[in-house]
Amino acid sequence: MPCTTQDVIAALCAGAKTITEHRDELVRLDRSIGDADHGENMDRGFRAVVAQLDSAPPETPAAALKLVGTTLISSVGGASGPLYGTAFLRAASALGETAELDGSVLVGALQAGMEGVEARGKAVTGDKTMIDALSPAVEAAKASAESGAGAATVLAAAADAAHTGAETTESLVARKGRASYLGERSAGHVDPGARSTALLLAAFAEAGEAGGAAGAAR
């Protein structure tokens, strides 16, 4: 079942709720290898996103993602705002005027979002960044879509792979960002950006499954 604009908005609100619920965890992770502001910044940014969605609901999936991107860039400090903002803006551009997202369209948006993060952050897999969650998520989404899966199933596959990818950052030595200043001491900690990426995709997937179940019951 394809995702409508309302489904996308519901997923974004679910993502914001998850970030709030995990704010302290993200603060703790970032305190270990960064400057301890990732949880606070992400929570502030997604609260602003929900306020914008409530005040002026977008009419297309692309408009919703563009709103998220611009809001995060304007309200989130540090590296997270530009990186996440770029990801959502690139994903919005990939969607164009598409009114409903199927599995293959969703893969295109995820791919574009990841490429935006790569271009802005100059990071690759293994650098201990959000790319370590995004890259396996995109590959899993592609495989799922190629098997004919719908948007909700594709999102679930991406979320599962992102979770595993984020967990693998615990053993990595950071090569990008403030964590890289710690060298070998950065190993032993999950990267907060990879963790927030996995949390968001899991929330989007759960919202997609809930939307699909509701649609099937209609």
mmCIF file with all atom_site columns, C-alpha atoms in Angstrom:
data_model
loop_
_atom_site.group_PDB
_atom_site.id
_atom_site.type_symbol
_atom_site.label_atom_id
_atom_site.label_alt_id
_atom_site.label_comp_id
_atom_site.label_asym_id
_atom_site.label_entity_id
_atom_site.label_seq_id
_atom_site.pdbx_PDB_ins_code
_atom_site.Cartn_x
_atom_site.Cartn_y
_atom_site.Cartn_z
_atom_site.occupancy
_atom_site.B_iso_or_equiv
_atom_site.pdbx_formal_charge
_atom_site.auth_seq_id
_atom_site.auth_comp_id
_atom_site.auth_asym_id
_atom_site.auth_atom_id
_atom_site.pdbx_PDB_model_num
ATOM 1   C CA . MET A 1 1   ? 0.000   0.000  0.000  1.00 0.00 ? 1   MET A CA 1
ATOM 2   C CA . PRO A 1 2   ? 1.505   3.402  -0.991 1.00 0.00 ? 2   PRO A CA 1
ATOM 3   C CA . CYS A 1 3   ? 2.135   6.182  1.541  1.00 0.00 ? 3   CYS A CA 1
ATOM 4   C CA . THR A 1 4   ? 0.037   9.317  1.206  1.00 0.00 ? 4   THR A CA 1
ATOM 5   C CA . THR A 1 5   ? 0.934   12.800 2.411  1.00 0.00 ? 5   THR A CA 1
ATOM 6   C CA . GLN A 1 6   ? -0.975  12.139 5.622  1.00 0.00 ? 6   GLN A CA 1
ATOM 7   C CA . ASP A 1 7   ? 0.985   8.936  6.146  1.00 0.00 ? 7   ASP A CA 1
ATOM 8   C CA . VAL A 1 8   ? 4.240   10.855 5.704  1.00 0.00 ? 8   VAL A CA 1
ATOM 9   C CA . ILE A 1 9   ? 3.138   13.505 8.196  1.00 0.00 ? 9   ILE A CA 1
ATOM 10  C CA . ALA A 1 10  ? 2.123   10.809 10.677 1.00 0.00 ? 10  ALA A CA 1
ATOM 11  C CA . ALA A 1 11  ? 5.531   9.164  10.265 1.00 0.00 ? 11  ALA A CA 1
ATOM 12  C CA . LEU A 1 12  ? 7.338   12.460 10.859 1.00 0.00 ? 12  LEU A CA 1
ATOM 13  C CA . CYS A 1 13  ? 5.322   13.085 14.021 1.00 0.00 ? 13  CYS A CA 1
ATOM 14  C CA . ALA A 1 14  ? 6.141   9.551  15.183 1.00 0.00 ? 14  ALA A CA 1
ATOM 15  C CA . GLY A 1 15  ? 9.811   10.278 14.549 1.00 0.00 ? 15  GLY A CA 1
ATOM 16  C CA . ALA A 1 16  ? 9.607   13.447 16.620 1.00 0.00 ? 16  ALA A CA 1
ATOM 17  C CA . LYS A 1 17  ? 7.970   11.530 19.481 1.00 0.00 ? 17  LYS A CA 1
ATOM 18  C CA . THR A 1 18  ? 10.713  8.908  19.387 1.00 0.00 ? 18  THR A CA 1
ATOM 19  C CA . ILE A 1 19  ? 13.458  11.527 19.465 1.00 0.00 ? 19  ILE A CA 1
ATOM 20  C CA . THR A 1 20  ? 11.858  13.096 22.540 1.00 0.00 ? 20  THR A CA 1
ATOM 21  C CA . GLU A 1 21  ? 11.605  9.695  24.227 1.00 0.00 ? 21  GLU A CA 1
ATOM 22  C CA . HIS A 1 22  ? 15.271  8.968  23.489 1.00 0.00 ? 22  HIS A CA 1
ATOM 23  C CA . ARG A 1 23  ? 16.594  12.493 24.116 1.00 0.00 ? 23  ARG A CA 1
ATOM 24  C CA . ASP A 1 24  ? 18.501  11.509 27.261 1.00 0.00 ? 24  ASP A CA 1
ATOM 25  C CA . GLU A 1 25  ? 19.989  8.428  25.603 1.00 0.00 ? 25  GLU A CA 1
ATOM 26  C CA . LEU A 1 26  ? 21.294  10.543 22.717 1.00 0.00 ? 26  LEU A CA 1
ATOM 27  C CA . VAL A 1 27  ? 22.701  13.086 25.176 1.00 0.00 ? 27  VAL A CA 1
ATOM 28  C CA . ARG A 1 28  ? 24.495  10.281 27.021 1.00 0.00 ? 28  ARG A CA 1
ATOM 29  C CA . LEU A 1 29  ? 25.935  8.804  23.827 1.00 0.00 ? 29  LEU A CA 1
ATOM 30  C CA . ASP A 1 30  ? 27.142  12.194 22.627 1.00 0.00 ? 30  ASP A CA 1
ATOM 31  C CA . ARG A 1 31  ? 28.604  13.021 26.055 1.00 0.00 ? 31  ARG A CA 1
ATOM 32  C CA . SER A 1 32  ? 30.903  10.006 25.710 1.00 0.00 ? 32  SER A CA 1
ATOM 33  C CA . ILE A 1 33  ? 32.464  10.984 22.376 1.00 0.00 ? 33  ILE A CA 1
ATOM 34  C CA . GLY A 1 34  ? 31.120  14.419 21.440 1.00 0.00 ? 34  GLY A CA 1
ATOM 35  C CA . ASP A 1 35  ? 29.820  17.602 23.006 1.00 0.00 ? 35  ASP A CA 1
ATOM 36  C CA . ALA A 1 36  ? 26.651  16.139 24.579 1.00 0.00 ? 36  ALA A CA 1
ATOM 37  C CA . ASP A 1 37  ? 24.224  18.257 22.583 1.00 0.00 ? 37  ASP A CA 1
ATOM 38  C CA . HIS A 1 38  ? 22.888  15.779 20.002 1.00 0.00 ? 38  HIS A CA 1
ATOM 39  C CA . GLY A 1 39  ? 19.834  14.717 22.001 1.00 0.00 ? 39  GLY A CA 1
ATOM 40  C CA . GLU A 1 40  ? 18.949  18.265 22.968 1.00 0.00 ? 40  GLU A CA 1
ATOM 41  C CA . ASN A 1 41  ? 19.438  19.585 19.437 1.00 0.00 ? 41  ASN A CA 1
ATOM 42  C CA . MET A 1 42  ? 17.459  16.825 17.765 1.00 0.00 ? 42  MET A CA 1
ATOM 43  C CA . ASP A 1 43  ? 14.615  17.129 20.257 1.00 0.00 ? 43  ASP A CA 1
ATOM 44  C CA . ARG A 1 44  ? 14.420  20.889 19.768 1.00 0.00 ? 44  ARG A CA 1
ATOM 45  C CA . GLY A 1 45  ? 14.524  20.505 15.993 1.00 0.00 ? 45  GLY A CA 1
ATOM 46  C CA . PHE A 1 46  ? 11.777  17.913 15.767 1.00 0.00 ? 46  PHE A CA 1
ATOM 47  C CA . ARG A 1 47  ? 9.560   19.783 18.217 1.00 0.00 ? 47  ARG A CA 1
ATOM 48  C CA . ALA A 1 48  ? 9.868   22.700 15.807 1.00 0.00 ? 48  ALA A CA 1
ATOM 49  C CA . VAL A 1 49  ? 9.015   20.367 12.918 1.00 0.00 ? 49  VAL A CA 1
ATOM 50  C CA . VAL A 1 50  ? 5.799   19.222 14.600 1.00 0.00 ? 50  VAL A CA 1
ATOM 51  C CA . ALA A 1 51  ? 4.827   22.836 15.292 1.00 0.00 ? 51  ALA A CA 1
ATOM 52  C CA . GLN A 1 52  ? 5.333   23.694 11.622 1.00 0.00 ? 52  GLN A CA 1
ATOM 53  C CA . LEU A 1 53  ? 3.358   20.637 10.475 1.00 0.00 ? 53  LEU A CA 1
ATOM 54  C CA . ASP A 1 54  ? 0.507   21.628 12.777 1.00 0.00 ? 54  ASP A CA 1
ATOM 55  C CA . SER A 1 55  ? 0.431   25.256 11.677 1.00 0.00 ? 55  SER A CA 1
ATOM 56  C CA . ALA A 1 56  ? 0.646   24.682 7.925  1.00 0.00 ? 56  ALA A CA 1
ATOM 57  C CA . PRO A 1 57  ? 0.083   21.034 6.910  1.00 0.00 ? 57  PRO A CA 1
ATOM 58  C CA . PRO A 1 58  ? 1.939   20.263 3.637  1.00 0.00 ? 58  PRO A CA 1
ATOM 59  C CA . GLU A 1 59  ? -0.049  19.114 0.622  1.00 0.00 ? 59  GLU A CA 1
ATOM 60  C CA . THR A 1 60  ? 2.466   16.654 -0.829 1.00 0.00 ? 60  THR A CA 1
ATOM 61  C CA . PRO A 1 61  ? 5.034   14.222 0.584  1.00 0.00 ? 61  PRO A CA 1
ATOM 62  C CA . ALA A 1 62  ? 7.828   16.329 -0.925 1.00 0.00 ? 62  ALA A CA 1
ATOM 63  C CA . ALA A 1 63  ? 6.491   19.476 0.717  1.00 0.00 ? 63  ALA A CA 1
ATOM 64  C CA . ALA A 1 64  ? 6.429   17.692 4.061  1.00 0.00 ? 64  ALA A CA 1
ATOM 65  C CA . LEU A 1 65  ? 10.049  16.569 3.734  1.00 0.00 ? 65  LEU A CA 1
ATOM 66  C CA . LYS A 1 66  ? 11.122  20.022 2.531  1.00 0.00 ? 66  LYS A CA 1
ATOM 67  C CA . LEU A 1 67  ? 9.484   21.563 5.591  1.00 0.00 ? 67  LEU A CA 1
ATOM 68  C CA . VAL A 1 68  ? 11.431  19.173 7.810  1.00 0.00 ? 68  VAL A CA 1
ATOM 69  C CA . GLY A 1 69  ? 14.702  19.964 6.075  1.00 0.00 ? 69  GLY A CA 1
ATOM 70  C CA . THR A 1 70  ? 14.354  23.731 6.273  1.00 0.00 ? 70  THR A CA 1
ATOM 71  C CA . THR A 1 71  ? 13.136  23.606 9.880  1.00 0.00 ? 71  THR A CA 1
ATOM 72  C CA . LEU A 1 72  ? 16.009  21.424 11.053 1.00 0.00 ? 72  LEU A CA 1
ATOM 73  C CA . ILE A 1 73  ? 18.596  23.616 9.327  1.00 0.00 ? 73  ILE A CA 1
ATOM 74  C CA . SER A 1 74  ? 17.158  26.735 10.957 1.00 0.00 ? 74  SER A CA 1
ATOM 75  C CA . SER A 1 75  ? 16.618  25.302 14.438 1.00 0.00 ? 75  SER A CA 1
ATOM 76  C CA . VAL A 1 76  ? 19.304  22.666 15.084 1.00 0.00 ? 76  VAL A CA 1
ATOM 77  C CA . GLY A 1 77  ? 22.846  23.690 15.904 1.00 0.00 ? 77  GLY A CA 1
ATOM 78  C CA . GLY A 1 78  ? 26.095  21.840 15.396 1.00 0.00 ? 78  GLY A CA 1
ATOM 79  C CA . ALA A 1 79  ? 26.510  19.368 12.561 1.00 0.00 ? 79  ALA A CA 1
ATOM 80  C CA . SER A 1 80  ? 23.169  17.634 13.016 1.00 0.00 ? 80  SER A CA 1
ATOM 81  C CA . GLY A 1 81  ? 20.989  20.404 11.593 1.00 0.00 ? 81  GLY A CA 1
ATOM 82  C CA . PRO A 1 82  ? 22.815  20.785 8.266  1.00 0.00 ? 82  PRO A CA 1
ATOM 83  C CA . LEU A 1 83  ? 23.288  17.027 7.857  1.00 0.00 ? 83  LEU A CA 1
ATOM 84  C CA . TYR A 1 84  ? 19.714  16.001 8.625  1.00 0.00 ? 84  TYR A CA 1
ATOM 85  C CA . GLY A 1 85  ? 18.364  19.079 6.876  1.00 0.00 ? 85  GLY A CA 1
ATOM 86  C CA . THR A 1 86  ? 20.265  18.231 3.718  1.00 0.00 ? 86  THR A CA 1
ATOM 87  C CA . ALA A 1 87  ? 19.064  14.631 3.865  1.00 0.00 ? 87  ALA A CA 1
ATOM 88  C CA . PHE A 1 88  ? 15.407  15.648 4.031  1.00 0.00 ? 88  PHE A CA 1
ATOM 89  C CA . LEU A 1 89  ? 15.802  18.333 1.340  1.00 0.00 ? 89  LEU A CA 1
ATOM 90  C CA . ARG A 1 90  ? 17.500  15.893 -1.041 1.00 0.00 ? 90  ARG A CA 1
ATOM 91  C CA . ALA A 1 91  ? 14.800  13.307 -0.350 1.00 0.00 ? 91  ALA A CA 1
ATOM 92  C CA . ALA A 1 92  ? 12.133  15.925 -1.057 1.00 0.00 ? 92  ALA A CA 1
ATOM 93  C CA . SER A 1 93  ? 13.753  16.776 -4.387 1.00 0.00 ? 93  SER A CA 1
ATOM 94  C CA . ALA A 1 94  ? 13.819  13.089 -5.325 1.00 0.00 ? 94  ALA A CA 1
ATOM 95  C CA . LEU A 1 95  ? 10.074  12.820 -4.727 1.00 0.00 ? 95  LEU A CA 1
ATOM 96  C CA . GLY A 1 96  ? 9.132   15.694 -7.009 1.00 0.00 ? 96  GLY A CA 1
ATOM 97  C CA . GLU A 1 97  ? 5.357   15.955 -7.358 1.00 0.00 ? 97  GLU A CA 1
ATOM 98  C CA . THR A 1 98  ? 4.724   12.318 -6.415 1.00 0.00 ? 98  THR A CA 1
ATOM 99  C CA . ALA A 1 99  ? 1.461   12.126 -4.480 1.00 0.00 ? 99  ALA A CA 1
ATOM 100 C CA . GLU A 1 100 ? 1.917   8.623  -3.048 1.00 0.00 ? 100 GLU A CA 1
ATOM 101 C CA . LEU A 1 101 ? 5.089   6.717  -2.205 1.00 0.00 ? 101 LEU A CA 1
ATOM 102 C CA . ASP A 1 102 ? 5.520   3.100  -3.211 1.00 0.00 ? 102 ASP A CA 1
ATOM 103 C CA . GLY A 1 103 ? 8.534   0.969  -2.389 1.00 0.00 ? 103 GLY A CA 1
ATOM 104 C CA . SER A 1 104 ? 10.695  2.026  -5.323 1.00 0.00 ? 104 SER A CA 1
ATOM 105 C CA . VAL A 1 105 ? 9.956   5.733  -4.871 1.00 0.00 ? 105 VAL A CA 1
ATOM 106 C CA . LEU A 1 106 ? 10.851  5.423  -1.215 1.00 0.00 ? 106 LEU A CA 1
ATOM 107 C CA . VAL A 1 107 ? 14.183  3.846  -2.114 1.00 0.00 ? 107 VAL A CA 1
ATOM 108 C CA . GLY A 1 108 ? 14.942  6.800  -4.379 1.00 0.00 ? 108 GLY A CA 1
ATOM 109 C CA . ALA A 1 109 ? 14.227  9.220  -1.538 1.00 0.00 ? 109 ALA A CA 1
ATOM 110 C CA . LEU A 1 110 ? 16.393  7.276  0.919  1.00 0.00 ? 110 LEU A CA 1
ATOM 111 C CA . GLN A 1 111 ? 19.220  7.082  -1.612 1.00 0.00 ? 111 GLN A CA 1
ATOM 112 C CA . ALA A 1 112 ? 19.050  10.818 -2.323 1.00 0.00 ? 112 ALA A CA 1
ATOM 113 C CA . GLY A 1 113 ? 18.988  11.616 1.392  1.00 0.00 ? 113 GLY A CA 1
ATOM 114 C CA . MET A 1 114 ? 22.066  9.503  2.038  1.00 0.00 ? 114 MET A CA 1
ATOM 115 C CA . GLU A 1 115 ? 23.931  11.063 -0.873 1.00 0.00 ? 115 GLU A CA 1
ATOM 116 C CA . GLY A 1 116 ? 23.148  14.474 0.563  1.00 0.00 ? 116 GLY A CA 1
ATOM 117 C CA . VAL A 1 117 ? 24.662  13.501 3.894  1.00 0.00 ? 117 VAL A CA 1
ATOM 118 C CA . GLU A 1 118 ? 27.707  12.060 2.157  1.00 0.00 ? 118 GLU A CA 1
ATOM 119 C CA . ALA A 1 119 ? 28.202  15.228 0.133  1.00 0.00 ? 119 ALA A CA 1
ATOM 120 C CA . ARG A 1 120 ? 27.895  17.540 3.123  1.00 0.00 ? 120 ARG A CA 1
ATOM 121 C CA . GLY A 1 121 ? 29.701  15.436 5.716  1.00 0.00 ? 121 GLY A CA 1
ATOM 122 C CA . LYS A 1 122 ? 32.336  13.883 3.442  1.00 0.00 ? 122 LYS A CA 1
ATOM 123 C CA . ALA A 1 123 ? 31.901  10.626 5.368  1.00 0.00 ? 123 ALA A CA 1
ATOM 124 C CA . VAL A 1 124 ? 31.908  7.047  4.153  1.00 0.00 ? 124 VAL A CA 1
ATOM 125 C CA . THR A 1 125 ? 30.924  3.749  5.695  1.00 0.00 ? 125 THR A CA 1
ATOM 126 C CA . GLY A 1 126 ? 33.219  2.897  8.598  1.00 0.00 ? 126 GLY A CA 1
ATOM 127 C CA . ASP A 1 127 ? 33.877  6.499  9.663  1.00 0.00 ? 127 ASP A CA 1
ATOM 128 C CA . LYS A 1 128 ? 31.554  6.046  12.688 1.00 0.00 ? 128 LYS A CA 1
ATOM 129 C CA . THR A 1 129 ? 28.837  8.458  11.566 1.00 0.00 ? 129 THR A CA 1
ATOM 130 C CA . MET A 1 130 ? 25.170  8.358  10.576 1.00 0.00 ? 130 MET A CA 1
ATOM 131 C CA . ILE A 1 131 ? 26.305  6.946  7.211  1.00 0.00 ? 131 ILE A CA 1
ATOM 132 C CA . ASP A 1 132 ? 26.979  3.656  9.002  1.00 0.00 ? 132 ASP A CA 1
ATOM 133 C CA . ALA A 1 133 ? 23.240  3.425  9.653  1.00 0.00 ? 133 ALA A CA 1
ATOM 134 C CA . LEU A 1 134 ? 22.032  5.015  6.415  1.00 0.00 ? 134 LEU A CA 1
ATOM 135 C CA . SER A 1 135 ? 24.118  2.970  3.997  1.00 0.00 ? 135 SER A CA 1
ATOM 136 C CA . PRO A 1 136 ? 22.895  -0.485 5.080  1.00 0.00 ? 136 PRO A CA 1
ATOM 137 C CA . ALA A 1 137 ? 19.386  0.959  5.341  1.00 0.00 ? 137 ALA A CA 1
ATOM 138 C CA . VAL A 1 138 ? 19.460  2.013  1.692  1.00 0.00 ? 138 VAL A CA 1
ATOM 139 C CA . GLU A 1 139 ? 20.852  -1.344 0.561  1.00 0.00 ? 139 GLU A CA 1
ATOM 140 C CA . ALA A 1 140 ? 18.194  -3.238 2.516  1.00 0.00 ? 140 ALA A CA 1
ATOM 141 C CA . ALA A 1 141 ? 15.481  -0.964 1.133  1.00 0.00 ? 141 ALA A CA 1
ATOM 142 C CA . LYS A 1 142 ? 16.689  -1.594 -2.417 1.00 0.00 ? 142 LYS A CA 1
ATOM 143 C CA . ALA A 1 143 ? 16.634  -5.363 -1.930 1.00 0.00 ? 143 ALA A CA 1
ATOM 144 C CA . SER A 1 144 ? 13.164  -5.200 -0.416 1.00 0.00 ? 144 SER A CA 1
ATOM 145 C CA . ALA A 1 145 ? 11.774  -3.005 -3.195 1.00 0.00 ? 145 ALA A CA 1
ATOM 146 C CA . GLU A 1 146 ? 13.319  -5.210 -5.878 1.00 0.00 ? 146 GLU A CA 1
ATOM 147 C CA . SER A 1 147 ? 11.391  -8.150 -4.409 1.00 0.00 ? 147 SER A CA 1
ATOM 148 C CA . GLY A 1 148 ? 8.178   -6.221 -4.973 1.00 0.00 ? 148 GLY A CA 1
ATOM 149 C CA . ALA A 1 149 ? 7.597   -5.039 -1.402 1.00 0.00 ? 149 ALA A CA 1
ATOM 150 C CA . GLY A 1 150 ? 5.449   -2.011 -0.662 1.00 0.00 ? 150 GLY A CA 1
ATOM 151 C CA . ALA A 1 151 ? 6.512   1.155  1.125  1.00 0.00 ? 151 ALA A CA 1
ATOM 152 C CA . ALA A 1 152 ? 5.820   -0.083 4.664  1.00 0.00 ? 152 ALA A CA 1
ATOM 153 C CA . THR A 1 153 ? 7.818   -3.287 4.163  1.00 0.00 ? 153 THR A CA 1
ATOM 154 C CA . VAL A 1 154 ? 10.656  -1.383 2.501  1.00 0.00 ? 154 VAL A CA 1
ATOM 155 C CA . LEU A 1 155 ? 10.782  0.998  5.464  1.00 0.00 ? 155 LEU A CA 1
ATOM 156 C CA . ALA A 1 156 ? 10.805  -1.913 7.909  1.00 0.00 ? 156 ALA A CA 1
ATOM 157 C CA . ALA A 1 157 ? 13.753  -3.493 6.098  1.00 0.00 ? 157 ALA A CA 1
ATOM 158 C CA . ALA A 1 158 ? 15.598  -0.175 6.122  1.00 0.00 ? 158 ALA A CA 1
ATOM 159 C CA . ALA A 1 159 ? 14.926  0.299  9.827  1.00 0.00 ? 159 ALA A CA 1
ATOM 160 C CA . ASP A 1 160 ? 16.194  -3.166 10.752 1.00 0.00 ? 160 ASP A CA 1
ATOM 161 C CA . ALA A 1 161 ? 19.394  -2.643 8.756  1.00 0.00 ? 161 ALA A CA 1
ATOM 162 C CA . ALA A 1 162 ? 19.910  0.827  10.228 1.00 0.00 ? 162 ALA A CA 1
ATOM 163 C CA . HIS A 1 163 ? 19.617  -0.582 13.749 1.00 0.00 ? 163 HIS A CA 1
ATOM 164 C CA . THR A 1 164 ? 22.280  -3.178 13.002 1.00 0.00 ? 164 THR A CA 1
ATOM 165 C CA . GLY A 1 165 ? 24.461  -0.574 11.306 1.00 0.00 ? 165 GLY A CA 1
ATOM 166 C CA . ALA A 1 166 ? 24.217  1.777  14.262 1.00 0.00 ? 166 ALA A CA 1
ATOM 167 C CA . GLU A 1 167 ? 25.178  -1.012 16.659 1.00 0.00 ? 167 GLU A CA 1
ATOM 168 C CA . THR A 1 168 ? 28.311  -1.766 14.615 1.00 0.00 ? 168 THR A CA 1
ATOM 169 C CA . THR A 1 169 ? 29.594  1.774  15.238 1.00 0.00 ? 169 THR A CA 1
ATOM 170 C CA . GLU A 1 170 ? 30.339  0.774  18.837 1.00 0.00 ? 170 GLU A CA 1
ATOM 171 C CA . SER A 1 171 ? 33.500  -1.041 17.771 1.00 0.00 ? 171 SER A CA 1
ATOM 172 C CA . LEU A 1 172 ? 34.641  1.581  15.258 1.00 0.00 ? 172 LEU A CA 1
ATOM 173 C CA . VAL A 1 173 ? 37.280  4.268  15.747 1.00 0.00 ? 173 VAL A CA 1
ATOM 174 C CA . ALA A 1 174 ? 35.863  7.618  14.633 1.00 0.00 ? 174 ALA A CA 1
ATOM 175 C CA . ARG A 1 175 ? 37.405  9.222  11.575 1.00 0.00 ? 175 ARG A CA 1
ATOM 176 C CA . LYS A 1 176 ? 35.050  12.216 11.327 1.00 0.00 ? 176 LYS A CA 1
ATOM 177 C CA . GLY A 1 177 ? 33.720  14.902 13.618 1.00 0.00 ? 177 GLY A CA 1
ATOM 178 C CA . ARG A 1 178 ? 34.548  15.709 17.224 1.00 0.00 ? 178 ARG A CA 1
ATOM 179 C CA . ALA A 1 179 ? 34.727  12.014 18.108 1.00 0.00 ? 179 ALA A CA 1
ATOM 180 C CA . SER A 1 180 ? 37.738  11.636 15.817 1.00 0.00 ? 180 SER A CA 1
ATOM 181 C CA . TYR A 1 181 ? 39.758  13.787 18.247 1.00 0.00 ? 181 TYR A CA 1
ATOM 182 C CA . LEU A 1 182 ? 39.551  10.878 20.714 1.00 0.00 ? 182 LEU A CA 1
ATOM 183 C CA . GLY A 1 183 ? 41.243  8.442  18.344 1.00 0.00 ? 183 GLY A CA 1
ATOM 184 C CA . GLU A 1 184 ? 41.195  4.878  19.693 1.00 0.00 ? 184 GLU A CA 1
ATOM 185 C CA . ARG A 1 185 ? 39.259  6.039  22.774 1.00 0.00 ? 185 ARG A CA 1
ATOM 186 C CA . SER A 1 186 ? 36.214  6.643  20.547 1.00 0.00 ? 186 SER A CA 1
ATOM 187 C CA . ALA A 1 187 ? 35.801  2.867  20.199 1.00 0.00 ? 187 ALA A CA 1
ATOM 188 C CA . GLY A 1 188 ? 33.381  1.283  22.645 1.00 0.00 ? 188 GLY A CA 1
ATOM 189 C CA . HIS A 1 189 ? 30.628  3.834  22.124 1.00 0.00 ? 189 HIS A CA 1
ATOM 190 C CA . VAL A 1 190 ? 27.707  3.847  19.676 1.00 0.00 ? 190 VAL A CA 1
ATOM 191 C CA . ASP A 1 191 ? 27.748  6.914  17.430 1.00 0.00 ? 191 ASP A CA 1
ATOM 192 C CA . PRO A 1 192 ? 24.857  9.208  18.441 1.00 0.00 ? 192 PRO A CA 1
ATOM 193 C CA . GLY A 1 193 ? 24.128  10.247 14.843 1.00 0.00 ? 193 GLY A CA 1
ATOM 194 C CA . ALA A 1 194 ? 23.891  6.639  13.712 1.00 0.00 ? 194 ALA A CA 1
ATOM 195 C CA . ARG A 1 195 ? 21.642  5.899  16.691 1.00 0.00 ? 195 ARG A CA 1
ATOM 196 C CA . SER A 1 196 ? 19.293  8.820  15.956 1.00 0.00 ? 196 SER A CA 1
ATOM 197 C CA . THR A 1 197 ? 19.147  7.753  12.307 1.00 0.00 ? 197 THR A CA 1
ATOM 198 C CA . ALA A 1 198 ? 18.129  4.235  13.340 1.00 0.00 ? 198 ALA A CA 1
ATOM 199 C CA . LEU A 1 199 ? 15.559  5.584  15.812 1.00 0.00 ? 199 LEU A CA 1
ATOM 200 C CA . LEU A 1 200 ? 13.944  7.791  13.173 1.00 0.00 ? 200 LEU A CA 1
ATOM 201 C CA . LEU A 1 201 ? 13.753  5.029  10.578 1.00 0.00 ? 201 LEU A CA 1
ATOM 202 C CA . ALA A 1 202 ? 12.276  2.654  13.170 1.00 0.00 ? 202 ALA A CA 1
ATOM 203 C CA . ALA A 1 203 ? 9.619   5.234  14.044 1.00 0.00 ? 203 ALA A CA 1
ATOM 204 C CA . PHE A 1 204 ? 8.846   5.834  10.365 1.00 0.00 ? 204 PHE A CA 1
ATOM 205 C CA . ALA A 1 205 ? 8.556   2.073  9.805  1.00 0.00 ? 205 ALA A CA 1
ATOM 206 C CA . GLU A 1 206 ? 6.238   1.578  12.773 1.00 0.00 ? 206 GLU A CA 1
ATOM 207 C CA . ALA A 1 207 ? 4.054   4.434  11.544 1.00 0.00 ? 207 ALA A CA 1
ATOM 208 C CA . GLY A 1 208 ? 4.051   2.891  8.069  1.00 0.00 ? 208 GLY A CA 1
ATOM 209 C CA . GLU A 1 209 ? 2.964   -0.480 9.426  1.00 0.00 ? 209 GLU A CA 1
ATOM 210 C CA . ALA A 1 210 ? 0.216   1.165  11.464 1.00 0.00 ? 210 ALA A CA 1
ATOM 211 C CA . GLY A 1 211 ? -0.959  3.101  8.408  1.00 0.00 ? 211 GLY A CA 1
ATOM 212 C CA . GLY A 1 212 ? -0.952  -0.043 6.305  1.00 0.00 ? 212 GLY A CA 1
ATOM 213 C CA . ALA A 1 213 ? -3.005  -1.944 8.865  1.00 0.00 ? 213 ALA A CA 1
ATOM 214 C CA . ALA A 1 214 ? -5.499  0.910  9.070  1.00 0.00 ? 214 ALA A CA 1
ATOM 215 C CA . GLY A 1 215 ? -5.717  1.077  5.292  1.00 0.00 ? 215 GLY A CA 1
ATOM 216 C CA . ALA A 1 216 ? -6.336  -2.659 5.020  1.00 0.00 ? 216 ALA A CA 1
ATOM 217 C CA . ALA A 1 217 ? -9.165  -2.370 7.529  1.00 0.00 ? 217 ALA A CA 1
ATOM 218 C CA . ARG A 1 218 ? -10.853 0.408  5.586  1.00 0.00 ? 218 ARG A CA 1
#
